């Protein structure tokens, strides 16, 4: 394999030459060569060859390769055992450093070297997406997934991200991605996209990364309103009249979409919301309220599986009865770690928001009816209390409530 590395040293950065030199080597052999490569030029050429080869694989072959990568570049257990024994015998700084090095899987250095090639970051994000596509239980691939999350969290650190406003005049490829990636309220066509981006009382903001300039990572759609909307139709109706944003007192975040499946678990949506709040405060001093109009994706499933309520009867319930049942869901439906069962609630409560209001019959779409019987909720970001609420949530998964809901909560039983 050393001969392969030597031949690549003179082919730096040239895909055609790299392909010619590496055509006889397997993807696994190329990966071993990259792991042992010392020179930058040969490393980049190998990385280019690996990326090109990986992208030609079908889905089963990709998983087979990722499984090989996970097992073949795992930590050296003998070195790890020796480092652990040395540290336990003498917990010196030197032994801490050696233990840290022994714990890190060679997979991580391989991925760092792979990332030297132009366009590699996007491919590595895609690798994790391929990994996650195997299902929730990764089995023997957990080690590789942990390494990818560790590196991607560093590479997509908030300091590297750029927030941009997406307007109707944005490049067509960006607009196409907004349509494709919208995860909450489907955008049916270009006319609907225009209604979300063009009016003066509508805004859309996204995070981008310098190495993926045409790919939004996450975006949020905002309606500048007078008070909190009581239904999604107030925001998305095709017949509504645009309002002067200077008359608005509320910014309503009605859709937050994560665009890259491979970055699942790498959190930056919270940073986006906080920066949008700051920018809107500067642009529109009259906006004092920052709220969401949010779906409740786990509600119907919880009702069906964890209560004795007949799902078929809920559609004829009085709204107050549905509100009480949903409040019980937010307060008492928990995961094994004690956090709220609802994923949207976890996101906003962790960010320091409070559950502000509950709105039955707020979304008549088929998806909303199946997920939450058409119910939506609002979370409020009160800039005076965000940090305290965040700390309380981190400490004991406190579900912060508005004053109105606090009164209702006293009547709720598990």
mmCIF file of C-alpha atoms in Angstrom:
data_model
loop_
_atom_site.group_PDB
_atom_site.id
_atom_site.type_symbol
_atom_site.label_atom_id
_atom_site.label_comp_id
_atom_site.label_asym_id
_atom_site.label_seq_id
_atom_site.Cartn_x
_atom_site.Cartn_y
_atom_site.Cartn_z
ATOM 1 C CA UNK A 1 0.000 0.000 0.000
ATOM 2 C CA UNK A 2 2.987 2.312 0.495
ATOM 3 C CA UNK A 3 3.605 2.129 -3.247
ATOM 4 C CA UNK A 4 0.095 3.435 -3.870
ATOM 5 C CA UNK A 5 0.696 6.395 -1.570
ATOM 6 C CA UNK A 6 4.030 7.135 -3.260
ATOM 7 C CA UNK A 7 2.453 7.155 -6.717
ATOM 8 C CA UNK A 8 -0.194 9.588 -5.541
ATOM 9 C CA UNK A 9 2.236 12.178 -4.214
ATOM 10 C CA UNK A 10 2.735 13.623 -7.681
ATOM 11 C CA UNK A 11 -0.991 13.630 -8.500
ATOM 12 C CA UNK A 12 -2.190 16.154 -5.937
ATOM 13 C CA UNK A 13 -5.789 17.302 -6.370
ATOM 14 C CA UNK A 14 -6.296 15.850 -9.875
ATOM 15 C CA UNK A 15 -9.340 13.554 -9.932
ATOM 16 C CA UNK A 16 -8.447 12.083 -13.332
ATOM 17 C CA UNK A 17 -4.887 11.162 -12.369
ATOM 18 C CA UNK A 18 -5.942 9.981 -8.920
ATOM 19 C CA UNK A 19 -8.565 7.727 -10.474
ATOM 20 C CA UNK A 20 -5.994 6.275 -12.875
ATOM 21 C CA UNK A 21 -3.533 5.480 -10.080
ATOM 22 C CA UNK A 22 -6.141 4.054 -7.695
ATOM 23 C CA UNK A 23 -8.353 2.211 -10.175
ATOM 24 C CA UNK A 24 -6.919 -1.173 -9.230
ATOM 25 C CA UNK A 25 -7.373 -0.687 -5.478
ATOM 26 C CA UNK A 26 -10.521 -1.505 -3.539
ATOM 27 C CA UNK A 27 -12.317 1.131 -1.506
ATOM 28 C CA UNK A 28 -11.097 -0.569 1.657
ATOM 29 C CA UNK A 29 -7.494 -0.520 0.423
ATOM 30 C CA UNK A 30 -7.794 3.171 -0.415
ATOM 31 C CA UNK A 31 -9.133 3.834 3.078
ATOM 32 C CA UNK A 32 -6.249 1.993 4.738
ATOM 33 C CA UNK A 33 -3.831 3.955 2.556
ATOM 34 C CA UNK A 34 -5.433 7.255 3.580
ATOM 35 C CA UNK A 35 -5.221 6.280 7.246
ATOM 36 C CA UNK A 36 -1.484 5.586 6.920
ATOM 37 C CA UNK A 37 -0.682 8.444 4.536
ATOM 38 C CA UNK A 38 1.805 11.043 5.821
ATOM 39 C CA UNK A 39 1.842 13.583 3.008
ATOM 40 C CA UNK A 40 -0.816 16.202 2.296
ATOM 41 C CA UNK A 41 -0.686 15.741 -1.475
ATOM 42 C CA UNK A 42 -1.132 11.975 -1.406
ATOM 43 C CA UNK A 43 -3.774 12.333 1.302
ATOM 44 C CA UNK A 44 -5.909 14.696 -0.774
ATOM 45 C CA UNK A 45 -5.628 12.467 -3.840
ATOM 46 C CA UNK A 46 -6.651 9.420 -1.831
ATOM 47 C CA UNK A 47 -9.539 11.327 -0.272
ATOM 48 C CA UNK A 48 -10.729 12.381 -3.723
ATOM 49 C CA UNK A 49 -10.614 8.787 -4.922
ATOM 50 C CA UNK A 50 -12.505 7.497 -1.871
ATOM 51 C CA UNK A 51 -15.216 10.128 -2.233
ATOM 52 C CA UNK A 52 -15.690 9.447 -5.919
ATOM 53 C CA UNK A 53 -15.808 5.692 -5.331
ATOM 54 C CA UNK A 54 -18.212 5.939 -2.380
ATOM 55 C CA UNK A 55 -20.698 8.000 -4.363
ATOM 56 C CA UNK A 56 -20.974 5.275 -7.006
ATOM 57 C CA UNK A 57 -22.052 2.627 -4.477
ATOM 58 C CA UNK A 58 -25.640 1.466 -4.115
ATOM 59 C CA UNK A 59 -27.242 1.680 -0.661
ATOM 60 C CA UNK A 60 -26.403 -1.864 0.540
ATOM 61 C CA UNK A 61 -22.783 -1.446 -0.590
ATOM 62 C CA UNK A 62 -22.526 1.854 1.280
ATOM 63 C CA UNK A 63 -23.679 0.220 4.514
ATOM 64 C CA UNK A 64 -21.283 -2.672 3.950
ATOM 65 C CA UNK A 65 -18.402 -0.206 3.550
ATOM 66 C CA UNK A 66 -19.440 1.838 6.600
ATOM 67 C CA UNK A 67 -19.618 -1.376 8.658
ATOM 68 C CA UNK A 68 -16.105 -2.259 7.529
ATOM 69 C CA UNK A 69 -14.929 1.249 8.416
ATOM 70 C CA UNK A 70 -16.481 1.027 11.868
ATOM 71 C CA UNK A 71 -14.854 -2.315 12.670
ATOM 72 C CA UNK A 72 -11.478 -1.936 10.942
ATOM 73 C CA UNK A 73 -10.652 1.504 12.335
ATOM 74 C CA UNK A 74 -11.910 0.912 15.865
ATOM 75 C CA UNK A 75 -9.760 1.789 18.910
ATOM 76 C CA UNK A 76 -6.838 -0.529 19.687
ATOM 77 C CA UNK A 77 -8.131 -2.374 22.749
ATOM 78 C CA UNK A 78 -4.654 -3.443 23.884
ATOM 79 C CA UNK A 79 -3.389 0.129 23.756
ATOM 80 C CA UNK A 80 -6.541 1.319 25.516
ATOM 81 C CA UNK A 81 -6.177 -1.286 28.255
ATOM 82 C CA UNK A 82 -2.513 -0.371 28.801
ATOM 83 C CA UNK A 83 -3.315 3.348 28.890
ATOM 84 C CA UNK A 84 -6.140 2.810 31.379
ATOM 85 C CA UNK A 85 -3.917 0.724 33.672
ATOM 86 C CA UNK A 86 -1.152 3.316 33.508
ATOM 87 C CA UNK A 87 -3.585 6.092 34.392
ATOM 88 C CA UNK A 88 -5.075 4.166 37.318
ATOM 89 C CA UNK A 89 -1.573 3.488 38.612
ATOM 90 C CA UNK A 90 -0.443 7.089 38.138
ATOM 91 C CA UNK A 91 -3.135 9.673 37.183
ATOM 92 C CA UNK A 92 -0.590 12.105 35.789
ATOM 93 C CA UNK A 93 -1.152 14.589 32.972
ATOM 94 C CA UNK A 94 0.999 12.442 30.686
ATOM 95 C CA UNK A 95 -1.148 9.382 31.296
ATOM 96 C CA UNK A 96 -4.365 11.389 30.850
ATOM 97 C CA UNK A 97 -3.122 12.512 27.428
ATOM 98 C CA UNK A 98 -2.192 8.972 26.410
ATOM 99 C CA UNK A 99 -5.550 7.629 27.614
ATOM 100 C CA UNK A 100 -7.357 10.308 25.615
ATOM 101 C CA UNK A 101 -5.409 9.366 22.492
ATOM 102 C CA UNK A 102 -6.051 5.662 23.013
ATOM 103 C CA UNK A 103 -9.799 6.180 23.427
ATOM 104 C CA UNK A 104 -10.166 8.081 20.148
ATOM 105 C CA UNK A 105 -10.942 5.698 17.309
ATOM 106 C CA UNK A 106 -8.668 5.879 14.230
ATOM 107 C CA UNK A 107 -11.944 6.419 12.355
ATOM 108 C CA UNK A 108 -11.899 10.036 13.480
ATOM 109 C CA UNK A 109 -8.487 10.763 11.999
ATOM 110 C CA UNK A 110 -9.548 8.971 8.821
ATOM 111 C CA UNK A 111 -12.605 11.240 8.552
ATOM 112 C CA UNK A 112 -10.478 14.335 9.201
ATOM 113 C CA UNK A 113 -8.149 13.306 6.385
ATOM 114 C CA UNK A 114 -11.079 12.502 4.134
ATOM 115 C CA UNK A 115 -12.365 16.020 4.784
ATOM 116 C CA UNK A 116 -9.238 17.479 3.131
ATOM 117 C CA UNK A 117 -10.728 16.898 -0.320
ATOM 118 C CA UNK A 118 -12.858 19.589 -1.972
ATOM 119 C CA UNK A 119 -16.546 18.855 -1.388
ATOM 120 C CA UNK A 120 -15.805 16.212 1.227
ATOM 121 C CA UNK A 121 -17.801 17.796 4.046
ATOM 122 C CA UNK A 122 -21.058 17.418 2.150
ATOM 123 C CA UNK A 123 -20.221 13.788 1.345
ATOM 124 C CA UNK A 124 -19.426 13.027 4.998
ATOM 125 C CA UNK A 125 -22.771 14.551 6.010
ATOM 126 C CA UNK A 126 -24.290 12.238 3.411
ATOM 127 C CA UNK A 127 -22.452 9.266 4.919
ATOM 128 C CA UNK A 128 -24.149 9.895 8.230
ATOM 129 C CA UNK A 129 -27.483 10.221 6.462
ATOM 130 C CA UNK A 130 -26.826 6.823 4.862
ATOM 131 C CA UNK A 131 -25.989 5.454 8.296
ATOM 132 C CA UNK A 132 -29.189 6.772 9.877
ATOM 133 C CA UNK A 133 -31.257 5.413 6.994
ATOM 134 C CA UNK A 134 -30.600 1.918 8.341
ATOM 135 C CA UNK A 135 -33.044 2.620 11.168
ATOM 136 C CA UNK A 136 -33.075 3.832 14.754
ATOM 137 C CA UNK A 137 -31.062 0.886 16.099
ATOM 138 C CA UNK A 138 -27.565 1.195 14.649
ATOM 139 C CA UNK A 139 -26.142 -1.858 16.395
ATOM 140 C CA UNK A 140 -22.463 -2.310 15.535
ATOM 141 C CA UNK A 141 -22.459 1.043 13.717
ATOM 142 C CA UNK A 142 -22.964 3.070 16.909
ATOM 143 C CA UNK A 143 -19.245 3.760 17.243
ATOM 144 C CA UNK A 144 -18.995 5.267 13.767
ATOM 145 C CA UNK A 145 -22.150 7.294 14.338
ATOM 146 C CA UNK A 146 -20.724 8.703 17.577
ATOM 147 C CA UNK A 147 -17.506 9.663 15.767
ATOM 148 C CA UNK A 148 -19.451 11.391 12.997
ATOM 149 C CA UNK A 149 -21.580 13.344 15.475
ATOM 150 C CA UNK A 150 -18.460 14.380 17.389
ATOM 151 C CA UNK A 151 -16.703 15.689 14.281
ATOM 152 C CA UNK A 152 -19.749 17.256 12.635
ATOM 153 C CA UNK A 153 -20.617 19.078 15.855
ATOM 154 C CA UNK A 154 -17.167 20.653 15.722
ATOM 155 C CA UNK A 155 -17.194 21.371 11.983
ATOM 156 C CA UNK A 156 -20.679 22.916 12.174
ATOM 157 C CA UNK A 157 -19.967 24.945 15.281
ATOM 158 C CA UNK A 158 -22.071 28.108 15.515
ATOM 159 C CA UNK A 159 -18.967 30.211 14.854
ATOM 160 C CA UNK A 160 -18.705 28.778 11.331
ATOM 161 C CA UNK A 161 -22.350 29.333 10.401
ATOM 162 C CA UNK A 162 -23.700 32.300 8.479
ATOM 163 C CA UNK A 163 -27.286 33.479 8.908
ATOM 164 C CA UNK A 164 -28.920 34.769 5.735
ATOM 165 C CA UNK A 165 -32.346 36.132 4.959
ATOM 166 C CA UNK A 166 -34.009 34.131 2.180
ATOM 167 C CA UNK A 167 -36.163 36.410 0.032
ATOM 168 C CA UNK A 168 -38.161 35.943 -3.148
ATOM 169 C CA UNK A 169 -35.153 37.292 -5.077
ATOM 170 C CA UNK A 170 -32.817 34.564 -3.755
ATOM 171 C CA UNK A 171 -31.151 32.269 -6.335
ATOM 172 C CA UNK A 172 -33.510 29.696 -7.820
ATOM 173 C CA UNK A 173 -31.547 26.740 -6.426
ATOM 174 C CA UNK A 174 -31.962 28.088 -2.882
ATOM 175 C CA UNK A 175 -35.699 28.615 -3.410
ATOM 176 C CA UNK A 176 -36.041 25.087 -4.770
ATOM 177 C CA UNK A 177 -34.390 23.754 -1.630
ATOM 178 C CA UNK A 178 -36.801 25.688 0.591
ATOM 179 C CA UNK A 179 -39.696 23.998 -1.216
ATOM 180 C CA UNK A 180 -38.023 20.580 -0.968
ATOM 181 C CA UNK A 181 -36.922 20.850 2.672
ATOM 182 C CA UNK A 182 -40.045 22.454 4.188
ATOM 183 C CA UNK A 183 -40.886 19.957 6.916
ATOM 184 C CA UNK A 184 -43.937 21.394 8.699
ATOM 185 C CA UNK A 185 -46.329 22.972 6.182
ATOM 186 C CA UNK A 186 -45.830 21.653 2.664
ATOM 187 C CA UNK A 187 -45.207 24.242 -0.048
ATOM 188 C CA UNK A 188 -47.334 23.092 -2.973
ATOM 189 C CA UNK A 189 -45.961 25.329 -5.714
ATOM 190 C CA UNK A 190 -44.057 28.514 -6.551
ATOM 191 C CA UNK A 191 -47.114 30.698 -5.935
ATOM 192 C CA UNK A 192 -47.310 29.452 -2.373
ATOM 193 C CA UNK A 193 -43.597 30.010 -1.866
ATOM 194 C CA UNK A 194 -44.001 33.571 -3.115
ATOM 195 C CA UNK A 195 -46.772 34.185 -0.568
ATOM 196 C CA UNK A 196 -44.384 33.108 2.187
ATOM 197 C CA UNK A 197 -41.384 35.156 1.063
ATOM 198 C CA UNK A 198 -42.539 38.229 -0.865
ATOM 199 C CA UNK A 199 -44.950 40.137 1.444
ATOM 200 C CA UNK A 200 -43.427 42.740 3.753
ATOM 201 C CA UNK A 201 -44.850 41.017 6.830
ATOM 202 C CA UNK A 202 -43.129 37.714 6.098
ATOM 203 C CA UNK A 203 -39.529 36.699 6.731
ATOM 204 C CA UNK A 204 -37.400 33.585 6.257
ATOM 205 C CA UNK A 205 -33.953 33.074 7.780
ATOM 206 C CA UNK A 206 -31.484 30.225 7.343
ATOM 207 C CA UNK A 207 -28.073 29.057 8.494
ATOM 208 C CA UNK A 208 -25.469 28.204 5.843
ATOM 209 C CA UNK A 209 -21.951 26.775 6.118
ATOM 210 C CA UNK A 210 -19.092 28.168 3.976
ATOM 211 C CA UNK A 211 -18.232 24.761 2.509
ATOM 212 C CA UNK A 212 -21.891 24.104 1.580
ATOM 213 C CA UNK A 213 -22.912 27.589 0.394
ATOM 214 C CA UNK A 214 -25.910 26.481 -1.653
ATOM 215 C CA UNK A 215 -27.369 24.201 1.012
ATOM 216 C CA UNK A 216 -29.442 25.659 3.863
ATOM 217 C CA UNK A 217 -28.856 23.710 7.067
ATOM 218 C CA UNK A 218 -31.965 24.899 8.886
ATOM 219 C CA UNK A 219 -34.474 27.642 8.145
ATOM 220 C CA UNK A 220 -37.293 29.341 10.007
ATOM 221 C CA UNK A 221 -40.333 31.056 8.522
ATOM 222 C CA UNK A 222 -41.690 34.075 10.392
ATOM 223 C CA UNK A 223 -44.964 35.994 10.228
ATOM 224 C CA UNK A 224 -45.011 39.538 11.631
ATOM 225 C CA UNK A 225 -48.441 39.809 13.233
ATOM 226 C CA UNK A 226 -50.630 41.696 15.684
ATOM 227 C CA UNK A 227 -50.924 39.178 18.488
ATOM 228 C CA UNK A 228 -50.586 35.401 18.330
ATOM 229 C CA UNK A 229 -52.418 33.777 15.390
ATOM 230 C CA UNK A 230 -55.049 31.272 16.490
ATOM 231 C CA UNK A 231 -54.758 29.059 13.418
ATOM 232 C CA UNK A 232 -52.316 28.338 10.630
ATOM 233 C CA UNK A 233 -54.825 29.606 8.050
ATOM 234 C CA UNK A 234 -54.375 33.128 9.429
ATOM 235 C CA UNK A 235 -50.776 32.897 8.221
ATOM 236 C CA UNK A 236 -50.980 30.760 5.086
ATOM 237 C CA UNK A 237 -54.331 31.773 3.594
ATOM 238 C CA UNK A 238 -53.989 32.679 -0.090
ATOM 239 C CA UNK A 239 -56.553 35.463 0.245
ATOM 240 C CA UNK A 240 -55.051 37.362 3.146
ATOM 241 C CA UNK A 241 -53.913 40.982 2.861
ATOM 242 C CA UNK A 242 -50.324 41.794 3.802
ATOM 243 C CA UNK A 243 -49.901 44.126 6.782
ATOM 244 C CA UNK A 244 -47.404 46.893 7.397
ATOM 245 C CA UNK A 245 -44.661 45.203 9.484
ATOM 246 C CA UNK A 246 -44.198 48.448 11.405
ATOM 247 C CA UNK A 247 -47.666 47.861 12.869
ATOM 248 C CA UNK A 248 -46.747 44.381 14.105
ATOM 249 C CA UNK A 249 -46.127 43.657 17.780
ATOM 250 C CA UNK A 250 -45.479 39.914 17.454
ATOM 251 C CA UNK A 251 -43.071 37.717 15.527
ATOM 252 C CA UNK A 252 -44.634 34.292 14.998
ATOM 253 C CA UNK A 253 -42.274 31.432 14.115
ATOM 254 C CA UNK A 254 -44.581 29.060 12.269
ATOM 255 C CA UNK A 255 -42.178 26.617 10.627
ATOM 256 C CA UNK A 256 -38.686 25.399 11.499
ATOM 257 C CA UNK A 257 -37.135 22.912 9.077
ATOM 258 C CA UNK A 258 -33.887 20.993 9.495
ATOM 259 C CA UNK A 259 -32.611 20.369 5.991
ATOM 260 C CA UNK A 260 -29.787 17.838 6.350
ATOM 261 C CA UNK A 261 -30.686 14.402 7.785
ATOM 262 C CA UNK A 262 -26.975 13.721 8.276
ATOM 263 C CA UNK A 263 -26.804 16.569 10.790
ATOM 264 C CA UNK A 264 -29.536 15.135 12.994
ATOM 265 C CA UNK A 265 -28.460 15.616 16.601
ATOM 266 C CA UNK A 266 -26.145 18.504 15.700
ATOM 267 C CA UNK A 267 -28.155 21.327 17.221
ATOM 268 C CA UNK A 268 -28.175 24.798 15.718
ATOM 269 C CA UNK A 269 -31.898 25.552 15.394
ATOM 270 C CA UNK A 270 -31.798 27.137 18.848
ATOM 271 C CA UNK A 271 -28.982 29.483 17.809
ATOM 272 C CA UNK A 272 -30.927 30.445 14.691
ATOM 273 C CA UNK A 273 -34.023 31.426 16.677
ATOM 274 C CA UNK A 274 -32.022 33.507 19.128
ATOM 275 C CA UNK A 275 -30.228 35.385 16.357
ATOM 276 C CA UNK A 276 -33.491 35.977 14.480
ATOM 277 C CA UNK A 277 -35.001 37.442 17.654
ATOM 278 C CA UNK A 278 -32.061 39.831 17.965
ATOM 279 C CA UNK A 279 -32.218 40.870 14.306
ATOM 280 C CA UNK A 280 -35.974 41.466 14.369
ATOM 281 C CA UNK A 281 -35.693 43.509 17.553
ATOM 282 C CA UNK A 282 -33.205 45.784 15.821
ATOM 283 C CA UNK A 283 -35.238 46.097 12.614
ATOM 284 C CA UNK A 284 -38.671 46.416 14.262
ATOM 285 C CA UNK A 285 -38.485 47.922 17.771
ATOM 286 C CA UNK A 286 -42.268 47.637 18.032
ATOM 287 C CA UNK A 287 -42.113 43.846 18.108
ATOM 288 C CA UNK A 288 -42.218 42.815 21.753
ATOM 289 C CA UNK A 289 -43.575 39.274 21.546
ATOM 290 C CA UNK A 290 -41.810 36.240 20.098
ATOM 291 C CA UNK A 291 -44.008 33.170 19.830
ATOM 292 C CA UNK A 292 -44.419 30.023 17.765
ATOM 293 C CA UNK A 293 -47.361 28.337 16.109
ATOM 294 C CA UNK A 294 -46.257 24.746 16.506
ATOM 295 C CA UNK A 295 -47.478 21.245 15.659
ATOM 296 C CA UNK A 296 -47.920 18.548 18.296
ATOM 297 C CA UNK A 297 -46.706 15.483 16.372
ATOM 298 C CA UNK A 298 -46.889 12.894 19.148
ATOM 299 C CA UNK A 299 -50.273 13.721 20.650
ATOM 300 C CA UNK A 300 -52.616 11.400 18.730
ATOM 301 C CA UNK A 301 -50.266 8.436 19.086
ATOM 302 C CA UNK A 302 -50.049 9.005 22.846
ATOM 303 C CA UNK A 303 -53.837 9.226 23.145
ATOM 304 C CA UNK A 304 -54.255 5.979 21.208
ATOM 305 C CA UNK A 305 -51.623 4.007 23.107
ATOM 306 C CA UNK A 306 -51.377 5.492 26.597
ATOM 307 C CA UNK A 307 -54.935 6.525 27.522
ATOM 308 C CA UNK A 308 -58.365 4.901 27.662
ATOM 309 C CA UNK A 309 -59.819 7.622 25.444
ATOM 310 C CA UNK A 310 -61.621 6.487 22.292
ATOM 311 C CA UNK A 311 -59.824 8.262 19.443
ATOM 312 C CA UNK A 312 -62.955 8.170 17.297
ATOM 313 C CA UNK A 313 -64.869 10.275 19.836
ATOM 314 C CA UNK A 314 -62.350 13.115 20.104
ATOM 315 C CA UNK A 315 -63.652 14.925 17.026
ATOM 316 C CA UNK A 316 -66.966 15.590 18.783
ATOM 317 C CA UNK A 317 -65.409 16.657 22.071
ATOM 318 C CA UNK A 318 -65.828 20.234 23.323
ATOM 319 C CA UNK A 319 -62.641 22.214 22.742
ATOM 320 C CA UNK A 320 -62.095 22.653 26.475
ATOM 321 C CA UNK A 321 -62.001 18.891 26.994
ATOM 322 C CA UNK A 322 -59.411 18.500 24.220
ATOM 323 C CA UNK A 323 -57.340 21.313 25.735
ATOM 324 C CA UNK A 324 -57.269 19.545 29.097
ATOM 325 C CA UNK A 325 -56.239 16.244 27.538
ATOM 326 C CA UNK A 326 -53.442 17.934 25.581
ATOM 327 C CA UNK A 327 -52.205 19.729 28.691
ATOM 328 C CA UNK A 328 -52.061 16.371 30.450
ATOM 329 C CA UNK A 329 -49.937 15.158 27.514
ATOM 330 C CA UNK A 330 -47.461 18.033 27.836
ATOM 331 C CA UNK A 331 -47.164 17.738 31.607
ATOM 332 C CA UNK A 332 -47.122 13.988 32.128
ATOM 333 C CA UNK A 333 -46.180 12.162 28.900
ATOM 334 C CA UNK A 334 -42.466 11.528 29.389
ATOM 335 C CA UNK A 335 -39.604 9.574 27.868
ATOM 336 C CA UNK A 336 -37.421 7.224 29.892
ATOM 337 C CA UNK A 337 -35.003 10.063 30.688
ATOM 338 C CA UNK A 338 -37.815 12.199 32.126
ATOM 339 C CA UNK A 339 -37.984 14.660 29.235
ATOM 340 C CA UNK A 340 -41.297 15.470 27.503
ATOM 341 C CA UNK A 341 -42.455 12.898 24.984
ATOM 342 C CA UNK A 342 -43.269 15.531 22.373
ATOM 343 C CA UNK A 343 -40.178 16.355 20.222
ATOM 344 C CA UNK A 344 -41.283 19.904 19.385
ATOM 345 C CA UNK A 345 -41.896 20.605 23.065
ATOM 346 C CA UNK A 346 -38.425 19.315 23.948
ATOM 347 C CA UNK A 347 -36.843 21.634 21.385
ATOM 348 C CA UNK A 348 -38.574 24.824 22.498
ATOM 349 C CA UNK A 349 -38.565 24.141 26.248
ATOM 350 C CA UNK A 350 -34.860 23.330 26.150
ATOM 351 C CA UNK A 351 -34.303 26.654 24.383
ATOM 352 C CA UNK A 352 -35.967 28.517 27.252
ATOM 353 C CA UNK A 353 -39.486 28.997 25.889
ATOM 354 C CA UNK A 354 -42.730 28.461 27.801
ATOM 355 C CA UNK A 355 -45.856 26.666 26.615
ATOM 356 C CA UNK A 356 -48.076 29.700 26.132
ATOM 357 C CA UNK A 357 -51.420 28.635 24.662
ATOM 358 C CA UNK A 358 -53.263 25.619 23.277
ATOM 359 C CA UNK A 359 -55.389 25.970 20.140
ATOM 360 C CA UNK A 360 -57.765 23.170 19.111
ATOM 361 C CA UNK A 361 -58.909 23.103 15.475
ATOM 362 C CA UNK A 362 -55.954 25.267 14.440
ATOM 363 C CA UNK A 363 -54.830 23.136 11.499
ATOM 364 C CA UNK A 364 -57.349 21.164 9.398
ATOM 365 C CA UNK A 365 -54.697 19.489 7.212
ATOM 366 C CA UNK A 366 -54.775 15.716 6.900
ATOM 367 C CA UNK A 367 -51.344 15.419 8.504
ATOM 368 C CA UNK A 368 -52.283 17.552 11.503
ATOM 369 C CA UNK A 369 -55.561 15.709 11.991
ATOM 370 C CA UNK A 370 -53.722 12.377 12.074
ATOM 371 C CA UNK A 371 -50.947 13.612 14.388
ATOM 372 C CA UNK A 372 -52.846 15.863 16.795
ATOM 373 C CA UNK A 373 -56.547 16.041 15.844
ATOM 374 C CA UNK A 374 -55.841 19.448 14.287
ATOM 375 C CA UNK A 375 -54.526 20.912 17.546
ATOM 376 C CA UNK A 376 -51.592 23.350 17.591
ATOM 377 C CA UNK A 377 -49.831 25.197 20.404
ATOM 378 C CA UNK A 378 -47.822 28.335 20.915
ATOM 379 C CA UNK A 379 -44.503 28.614 22.754
ATOM 380 C CA UNK A 380 -43.400 32.033 23.980
ATOM 381 C CA UNK A 381 -39.807 33.258 24.043
ATOM 382 C CA UNK A 382 -39.707 35.899 26.765
ATOM 383 C CA UNK A 383 -36.218 37.389 26.542
ATOM 384 C CA UNK A 384 -36.278 38.198 30.270
ATOM 385 C CA UNK A 385 -36.794 34.567 31.269
ATOM 386 C CA UNK A 386 -35.141 32.494 28.532
ATOM 387 C CA UNK A 387 -31.969 31.704 30.473
ATOM 388 C CA UNK A 388 -33.760 30.826 33.728
ATOM 389 C CA UNK A 389 -36.243 28.594 31.953
ATOM 390 C CA UNK A 390 -33.458 26.910 30.018
ATOM 391 C CA UNK A 391 -31.577 26.177 33.255
ATOM 392 C CA UNK A 392 -34.697 24.793 34.940
ATOM 393 C CA UNK A 393 -35.410 22.548 31.980
ATOM 394 C CA UNK A 394 -31.845 21.215 31.937
ATOM 395 C CA UNK A 395 -32.011 20.561 35.686
ATOM 396 C CA UNK A 396 -35.301 18.641 35.880
ATOM 397 C CA UNK A 397 -37.157 18.895 32.539
ATOM 398 C CA UNK A 398 -39.521 21.528 33.873
ATOM 399 C CA UNK A 399 -42.368 22.352 31.490
ATOM 400 C CA UNK A 400 -42.616 26.132 31.794
ATOM 401 C CA UNK A 401 -46.198 27.385 31.417
ATOM 402 C CA UNK A 402 -47.845 30.748 30.856
ATOM 403 C CA UNK A 403 -49.893 32.175 33.725
ATOM 404 C CA UNK A 404 -53.132 31.172 32.005
ATOM 405 C CA UNK A 405 -52.018 27.568 31.602
ATOM 406 C CA UNK A 406 -50.668 27.406 35.153
ATOM 407 C CA UNK A 407 -54.219 27.822 36.414
ATOM 408 C CA UNK A 408 -55.506 25.071 34.143
ATOM 409 C CA UNK A 409 -52.614 22.775 35.066
ATOM 410 C CA UNK A 410 -53.751 22.635 38.698
ATOM 411 C CA UNK A 411 -56.805 20.669 37.578
ATOM 412 C CA UNK A 412 -54.830 18.121 35.550
ATOM 413 C CA UNK A 413 -54.105 14.661 36.942
ATOM 414 C CA UNK A 414 -51.570 12.165 35.495
#
